[in-house]
CSV table of C-alpha atoms in Angstrom, one decimal:
chain,number,residue,atom,x,y,z
H,6,MET,CA,137.3,110.6,169.9
H,7,PHE,CA,136.8,113.6,167.5
H,8,SER,CA,135.9,116.8,169.1
H,9,SER,CA,133.3,119.1,167.5
H,10,ARG,CA,136.1,121.7,167.3
H,11,ASN,CA,138.3,119.4,165.1
H,12,ILE,CA,135.3,118.5,162.9
H,13,HIS,CA,134.5,122.2,162.5
H,14,PHE,CA,138.1,123.1,161.5
H,15,ALA,CA,138.2,120.3,159.0
H,16,ILE,CA,135.0,121.4,157.3
H,17,LEU,CA,136.1,125.0,157.4
H,18,GLY,CA,139.4,123.9,155.8
H,19,ILE,CA,137.5,122.2,153.0
H,20,ILE,CA,135.2,125.1,152.4
H,21,LEU,CA,137.9,127.7,152.5
H,22,GLY,CA,140.2,125.7,150.2
H,23,ALA,CA,137.5,125.4,147.7
H,24,THR,CA,136.3,129.0,147.8
H,25,CYS,CA,139.7,130.6,148.2
H,26,GLY,CA,139.7,132.0,144.6
H,27,TYR,CA,136.3,133.6,145.0
H,28,LEU,CA,137.1,135.1,148.4
H,29,VAL,CA,140.6,136.4,147.5
H,30,ALA,CA,139.1,138.2,144.4
H,31,PHE,CA,136.3,139.6,146.6
H,32,TYR,CA,138.6,141.0,149.2
H,33,GLN,CA,141.1,142.3,146.7
H,34,ALA,CA,138.3,144.1,144.9
H,35,GLN,CA,137.0,145.5,148.2
H,36,SER,CA,140.5,146.7,149.3
H,37,GLN,CA,141.2,148.2,145.9
H,38,ALA,CA,137.9,150.0,146.0
H,39,GLN,CA,138.7,151.3,149.5
H,40,ALA,CA,142.2,152.4,148.3
H,41,ALA,CA,140.6,154.3,145.5
H,42,MET,CA,138.4,156.2,147.9
H,43,PRO,CA,139.1,159.9,148.6
H,44,PRO,CA,141.0,160.7,151.8
H,45,ASN,CA,138.8,160.5,155.0
H,46,HIS,CA,136.2,158.4,153.2
H,47,PRO,CA,134.5,156.1,155.8
H,48,PRO,CA,135.3,152.4,155.4
H,49,VAL,CA,133.0,150.3,153.4
H,50,SER,CA,131.0,148.0,155.7
H,51,THR,CA,130.3,144.3,155.3
H,52,ASP,CA,126.6,145.1,155.1
H,53,SER,CA,127.2,147.4,152.1
H,54,SER,CA,129.3,144.7,150.5
H,55,LEU,CA,126.6,142.1,151.0
H,56,ASP,CA,124.1,144.6,149.6
H,57,ALA,CA,126.2,145.1,146.5
H,58,LEU,CA,126.6,141.4,146.0
H,59,LYS,CA,122.9,140.8,146.5
H,60,SER,CA,122.1,143.6,144.0
H,61,ALA,CA,124.3,141.8,141.5
H,62,VAL,CA,122.4,138.6,142.0
H,63,ASP,CA,119.0,140.4,141.7
H,64,ARG,CA,120.1,142.1,138.5
H,65,ASN,CA,121.1,138.9,136.9
H,66,PRO,CA,119.3,135.9,138.5
H,67,SER,CA,120.8,133.5,136.0
H,68,ASP,CA,124.4,134.3,136.9
H,69,ALA,CA,125.7,131.4,138.9
H,70,ASP,CA,129.0,133.2,139.6
H,71,ALA,CA,127.1,136.1,141.2
H,72,ALA,CA,125.1,133.7,143.3
H,73,MET,CA,128.4,131.9,144.4
H,74,ARG,CA,130.1,135.2,145.3
H,75,TYR,CA,127.1,136.2,147.4
H,76,ALA,CA,126.9,132.7,149.0
H,77,ASN,CA,130.6,132.9,149.9
H,78,ALA,CA,130.2,136.4,151.4
H,79,LEU,CA,127.2,135.3,153.4
H,80,PHE,CA,129.1,132.3,154.7
H,81,THR,CA,132.0,134.6,155.7
H,82,ALA,CA,129.5,136.8,157.5
H,83,ASN,CA,128.3,133.7,159.5
H,84,ARG,CA,125.0,133.6,157.7
H,85,THR,CA,125.3,130.0,156.8
H,86,PRO,CA,121.6,129.2,156.2
H,87,ASP,CA,121.3,132.1,153.8
H,88,ALA,CA,124.6,131.0,152.1
H,89,ILE,CA,123.2,127.5,151.6
H,90,SER,CA,120.2,128.9,149.7
H,91,TYR,CA,122.4,130.8,147.3
H,92,TRP,CA,124.8,127.8,146.8
H,93,GLU,CA,121.7,125.8,146.0
H,94,ARG,CA,120.6,128.6,143.6
H,95,ALA,CA,124.1,128.6,141.9
H,96,LEU,CA,123.9,124.8,141.6
H,97,SER,CA,120.5,124.9,140.0
H,98,LEU,CA,122.0,127.2,137.4
H,99,ARG,CA,125.1,125.0,136.9
H,100,PRO,CA,124.3,121.4,138.1
H,101,ASP,CA,127.5,120.0,136.7
H,102,ASP,CA,129.8,122.4,138.7
H,103,LEU,CA,131.7,120.2,141.1
H,104,SER,CA,133.1,123.1,143.1
H,105,ILE,CA,129.6,124.4,143.9
H,106,ARG,CA,128.3,120.9,144.7
H,107,SER,CA,131.2,119.9,146.9
H,108,MET,CA,131.1,123.2,148.9
H,109,LEU,CA,127.3,122.8,149.3
H,110,GLY,CA,127.9,119.2,150.5
H,111,ALA,CA,130.6,120.2,153.0
H,112,VAL,CA,128.5,123.0,154.5
H,113,LEU,CA,125.4,120.8,154.7
H,114,TRP,CA,127.4,118.3,156.6
H,115,SER,CA,128.8,120.9,159.0
H,116,GLU,CA,125.2,122.1,159.6
H,117,GLY,CA,124.2,118.6,160.7
H,118,ARG,CA,122.5,117.6,157.5
H,119,PRO,CA,124.6,114.5,156.5
H,120,GLU,CA,122.1,112.8,154.2
H,121,GLU,CA,121.7,115.9,152.0
H,122,ALA,CA,125.5,116.4,152.0
H,123,ARG,CA,126.0,112.8,151.0
H,124,LYS,CA,123.6,113.1,148.1
H,125,HIS,CA,125.5,116.1,146.7
H,126,LEU,CA,128.9,114.6,147.3
H,127,GLN,CA,127.9,111.3,145.7
H,128,ILE,CA,126.7,113.1,142.6
H,129,ALA,CA,130.0,115.0,142.4
H,130,ILE,CA,132.0,111.8,142.8
H,131,THR,CA,129.9,110.1,140.2
H,132,GLN,CA,130.6,113.0,137.8
H,133,ASN,CA,134.3,112.9,138.6
H,134,PRO,CA,135.6,110.0,140.8
H,135,HIS,CA,138.9,112.0,141.3
H,136,HIS,CA,137.4,115.3,142.5
H,137,VAL,CA,139.5,115.7,145.7
H,138,PRO,CA,137.3,118.2,147.6
H,139,SER,CA,134.3,115.9,147.2
H,140,LEU,CA,136.3,112.9,148.2
H,141,HIS,CA,137.7,114.8,151.2
H,142,ALA,CA,134.2,115.7,152.4
H,143,MET,CA,132.9,112.2,151.7
H,144,LEU,CA,135.7,110.7,153.7
H,145,LEU,CA,134.7,112.9,156.7
H,146,ILE,CA,131.1,111.8,156.5
H,147,THR,CA,132.1,108.2,156.0
H,148,LEU,CA,134.4,108.2,159.0
H,149,GLU,CA,132.7,110.6,161.4
H,150,THR,CA,129.0,110.1,160.6
H,151,ASP,CA,128.9,106.5,159.3
H,152,ARG,CA,131.8,105.3,161.4
H,153,ASP,CA,132.9,103.1,158.5
H,154,GLU,CA,136.7,102.8,158.8
H,155,LYS,CA,137.2,100.5,155.8
H,156,LYS,CA,135.3,102.7,153.4
H,157,ALA,CA,137.1,105.8,154.7
H,158,ALA,CA,140.5,104.1,154.2
H,159,ALA,CA,139.5,103.3,150.6
H,160,ILE,CA,138.6,107.0,150.0
H,161,LEU,CA,141.8,108.1,151.6
H,162,LYS,CA,143.7,105.7,149.3
H,163,THR,CA,142.0,107.2,146.2
H,164,ILE,CA,142.9,110.8,147.3
H,165,GLU,CA,146.5,109.7,147.8
H,166,GLU,CA,146.6,108.2,144.3
H,167,VAL,CA,144.9,111.2,142.7
H,168,ASP,CA,146.9,113.9,144.4
H,169,PRO,CA,149.8,112.6,146.6
H,170,GLU,CA,150.7,116.3,147.4
H,171,TYR,CA,147.2,117.2,148.5
H,172,SER,CA,147.6,119.5,151.5
H,173,GLY,CA,144.7,117.9,153.4
H,174,LEU,CA,146.3,114.4,153.4
H,175,PRO,CA,148.1,114.8,156.8
H,176,ASP,CA,144.9,115.7,158.6
H,177,LEU,CA,142.9,112.9,156.9
H,178,ARG,CA,145.6,110.4,157.8
H,179,ASP,CA,145.6,111.6,161.4
H,180,ARG,CA,141.8,111.4,161.6
H,181,LEU,CA,141.8,107.8,160.4
H,182,ALA,CA,144.6,106.9,162.8
H,183,ARG,CA,142.8,108.4,165.7
H,184,PHE,CA,139.6,106.6,164.7
H,185,ARG,CA,141.6,103.3,164.6
H,186,ALA,CA,143.3,103.9,168.0
H,187,PRO,CA,141.7,102.3,171.0
H,188,ALA,CA,139.8,104.6,173.4
H,189,GLY,CA,142.1,106.2,175.9
H,190,GLU,CA,145.1,106.5,173.7
C-alpha cells in the first residue's frame, strides 16, 4: 500500500523538477544580492524576498513569469494555498503554458483536489500528448486515486517511449509494481 509519505515525495519530486529553473534562478539572484551587500549587512529574510516578488507581481499584473516566481516562492515557504492562486493567475495569463498547468495540476492533487488536478492535466496532455511532467502526474492520479492499473500502465508505456531516460521512470515503475503486488508482500 502507498504511504502518504511516498505520495508526498512523488508529488514534491514532480513539482521540484518542473520548477527547478525558476527556483535556481531565484536563489542564485538572492545569494548574489547577499554577496553584494556591504560587510555586516543583516541577511535578507524570506519575508522580504516574498515581499519583493509580490511587489513585482503588483507592478505588472499581466506578467505571467512574475506570478510564477511568486507562486514558486510561496510554495517553497509552505504557503501552498496562496501559491495555487498565483499559479492560477499565471495560467490565466498563459493558458497554453504546459509547465504552469502541470505544476498546478500536481499541487492540486497533492492538496487533495484530484478532480481539479485531472482537469488541468488532461488539458495539458490534450495540448501535448508527450508532455512528461503532465503524464507523470496523471499516472499518479490514475494509479493512486482511480486505482486503474491498466490505464496507469499505458501512461507509463507512453512516458517510456517519449523519454526512456526520464529520471522519474524508476519510481513510477516501482509504484506500479507495488500496486500489482498482492497485499502483504
